[in-house]
Amino acid sequence: MTIPGPKLELTDDQWREKLNPAEYQVLRRAGTERPFTGEYTDTKTAGVYECRACGSELFRSTEKFESHCGWPSFYDPADSDAVILRRDDSLGMSRVEVICANCHSHLGHVFEGEGYPTPTDQRYCINSISLRLVPAGATSAD
């Protein structure tokens, strides 16, 4: 399967200007924040989670659930076209990486068949630093 190119393309230098070093490491270099340290791990605020790099809507709080894995977990993206899934064979294991469809920034990984009581039996394990929560009733410009 061929992955379509990103709609938003910036040079490496432009990404470095736009993101702080920690954001850049996760979003553009597929890093991972330490478990249980992210700002949205335990958040229960109603709203929309956007890509921190480009502002695209990715997930909604209505699909967020407690997985106790150390990162925010969602059972479904806000829109089936919001994210792209691609095989990730790094670190000596086979996983499925989740990237933003708009800018191809790294968000985290998705896992299936873990037995969580969700409608999809999927866990989108997403780095908090890859997201920006827009509380219900607010706009991303607020």
GROMACS .gro file of C-alpha atoms in nm:
model
  142
    1MET     CA    1   0.000   0.000   0.000
    2THR     CA    2   0.136   0.339  -0.098
    3ILE     CA    3   0.096   0.612   0.160
    4PRO     CA    4  -0.010   0.946   0.012
    5GLY     CA    5   0.229   1.235   0.069
    6PRO     CA    6   0.158   1.490   0.341
    7LYS     CA    7  -0.067   1.784   0.259
    8LEU     CA    8   0.151   2.009   0.477
    9GLU     CA    9   0.519   1.983   0.390
   10LEU     CA   10   0.781   2.185   0.573
   11THR     CA   11   1.157   2.163   0.564
   12ASP     CA   12   1.339   2.020   0.862
   13ASP     CA   13   1.450   2.372   0.957
   14GLN     CA   14   1.090   2.498   0.941
   15TRP     CA   15   0.974   2.215   1.169
   16ARG     CA   16   1.255   2.300   1.414
   17GLU     CA   17   1.135   2.663   1.421
   18LYS     CA   18   0.772   2.561   1.473
   19LEU     CA   19   0.825   2.296   1.743
   20ASN     CA   20   1.021   2.296   2.066
   21PRO     CA   21   1.300   2.033   2.092
   22ALA     CA   22   1.086   1.775   2.279
   23GLU     CA   23   0.796   1.814   2.033
   24TYR     CA   24   1.035   1.788   1.740
   25GLN     CA   25   1.192   1.467   1.878
   26VAL     CA   26   0.855   1.291   1.906
   27LEU     CA   27   0.660   1.439   1.615
   28ARG     CA   28   0.934   1.450   1.351
   29ARG     CA   29   1.181   1.183   1.471
   30ALA     CA   30   0.928   0.925   1.601
   31GLY     CA   31   1.047   0.952   1.959
   32THR     CA   32   0.837   0.855   2.260
   33GLU     CA   33   0.773   1.048   2.578
   34ARG     CA   34   0.822   0.863   2.904
   35PRO     CA   35   0.511   0.683   3.034
   36PHE     CA   36   0.291   0.859   3.290
   37THR     CA   37   0.456   1.197   3.223
   38GLY     CA   38   0.239   1.338   2.943
   39GLU     CA   39  -0.002   1.623   3.002
   40TYR     CA   40  -0.307   1.433   2.869
   41THR     CA   41  -0.250   1.086   3.017
   42ASP     CA   42  -0.523   1.128   3.281
   43THR     CA   43  -0.718   1.421   3.132
   44LYS     CA   44  -1.095   1.386   3.133
   45THR     CA   45  -1.172   1.727   2.978
   46ALA     CA   46  -1.428   1.711   2.697
   47GLY     CA   47  -1.296   1.835   2.366
   48VAL     CA   48  -1.102   1.765   2.050
   49TYR     CA   49  -0.741   1.653   2.031
   50GLU     CA   50  -0.551   1.815   1.744
   51CYS     CA   51  -0.210   1.742   1.597
   52ARG     CA   52   0.034   1.967   1.781
   53ALA     CA   53   0.236   2.010   1.461
   54CYS     CA   54  -0.039   2.114   1.218
   55GLY     CA   55  -0.368   2.156   1.406
   56SER     CA   56  -0.562   1.879   1.227
   57GLU     CA   57  -0.839   1.716   1.431
   58LEU     CA   58  -0.726   1.366   1.525
   59PHE     CA   59  -0.922   1.232   1.823
   60ARG     CA   60  -1.217   1.329   2.043
   61SER     CA   61  -1.247   1.295   2.418
   62THR     CA   62  -1.556   1.075   2.368
   63GLU     CA   63  -1.324   0.801   2.232
   64LYS     CA   64  -1.059   0.839   2.503
   65PHE     CA   65  -1.044   0.564   2.765
   66GLU     CA   66  -0.846   0.456   3.069
   67SER     CA   67  -0.594   0.194   2.960
   68HIS     CA   68  -0.345   0.254   3.245
   69CYS     CA   69  -0.058   0.216   2.995
   70GLY     CA   70   0.105   0.554   3.067
   71TRP     CA   71  -0.007   0.738   2.754
   72PRO     CA   72  -0.343   0.876   2.640
   73SER     CA   73  -0.548   0.599   2.477
   74PHE     CA   74  -0.826   0.626   2.223
   75TYR     CA   75  -1.028   0.349   2.062
   76ASP     CA   76  -1.095   0.531   1.734
   77PRO     CA   77  -0.974   0.843   1.551
   78ALA     CA   78  -1.216   1.133   1.501
   79ASP     CA   79  -1.227   1.059   1.128
   80SER     CA   80  -1.104   0.750   0.947
   81ASP     CA   81  -0.893   0.973   0.722
   82ALA     CA   82  -0.738   1.173   1.008
   83VAL     CA   83  -0.455   0.929   1.064
   84ILE     CA   84  -0.246   0.692   0.857
   85LEU     CA   85  -0.135   0.355   0.988
   86ARG     CA   86   0.197   0.212   0.874
   87ARG     CA   87   0.410  -0.083   0.969
   88ASP     CA   88   0.691  -0.008   1.213
   89ASP     CA   89   0.960  -0.274   1.251
   90SER     CA   90   1.194  -0.061   1.464
   91LEU     CA   91   1.321  -0.173   1.802
   92GLY     CA   92   1.321  -0.538   1.695
   93MET     CA   93   0.942  -0.576   1.700
   94SER     CA   94   0.654  -0.535   1.458
   95ARG     CA   95   0.407  -0.260   1.548
   96VAL     CA   96   0.166  -0.028   1.368
   97GLU     CA   97   0.267   0.338   1.378
   98VAL     CA   98   0.002   0.613   1.381
   99ILE     CA   99   0.089   0.931   1.189
  100CYS     CA  100  -0.108   1.247   1.116
  101ALA     CA  101  -0.254   1.224   0.765
  102ASN     CA  102  -0.208   1.596   0.710
  103CYS     CA  103   0.160   1.646   0.805
  104HIS     CA  104   0.289   1.289   0.862
  105SER     CA  105   0.398   1.365   1.216
  106HIS     CA  106   0.447   1.066   1.448
  107LEU     CA  107   0.168   1.030   1.702
  108GLY     CA  108   0.220   0.686   1.857
  109HIS     CA  109   0.111   0.329   1.783
  110VAL     CA  110  -0.213   0.132   1.763
  111PHE     CA  111  -0.260  -0.210   1.920
  112GLU     CA  112  -0.541  -0.461   1.869
  113GLY     CA  113  -0.683  -0.755   2.056
  114GLU     CA  114  -0.579  -0.651   2.406
  115GLY     CA  115  -0.928  -0.708   2.546
  116TYR     CA  116  -1.023  -0.355   2.647
  117PRO     CA  117  -1.403  -0.310   2.669
  118THR     CA  118  -1.422  -0.068   2.376
  119PRO     CA  119  -1.627  -0.089   2.054
  120THR     CA  120  -1.317  -0.143   1.834
  121ASP     CA  121  -1.086  -0.351   2.057
  122GLN     CA  122  -0.812  -0.111   1.947
  123ARG     CA  123  -0.586   0.108   2.159
  124TYR     CA  124  -0.441   0.411   1.988
  125CYS     CA  125  -0.152   0.475   2.228
  126ILE     CA  126  -0.066   0.839   2.156
  127ASN     CA  127   0.206   1.065   2.294
  128SER     CA  128   0.056   1.363   2.480
  129ILE     CA  129   0.323   1.585   2.327
  130SER     CA  130   0.187   1.499   1.981
  131LEU     CA  131  -0.152   1.642   2.074
  132ARG     CA  132  -0.316   1.970   2.170
  133LEU     CA  133  -0.651   1.953   2.350
  134VAL     CA  134  -0.911   2.209   2.247
  135PRO     CA  135  -1.174   2.199   2.522
  136ALA     CA  136  -1.539   2.174   2.415
  137GLY     CA  137  -1.675   2.519   2.336
  138ALA     CA  138  -1.331   2.665   2.263
  139THR     CA  139  -1.160   2.706   1.928
  140SER     CA  140  -0.798   2.622   1.850
  141ALA     CA  141  -0.728   2.995   1.815
  142ASP     CA  142  -0.833   3.055   2.182
   0.00000   0.00000   0.00000
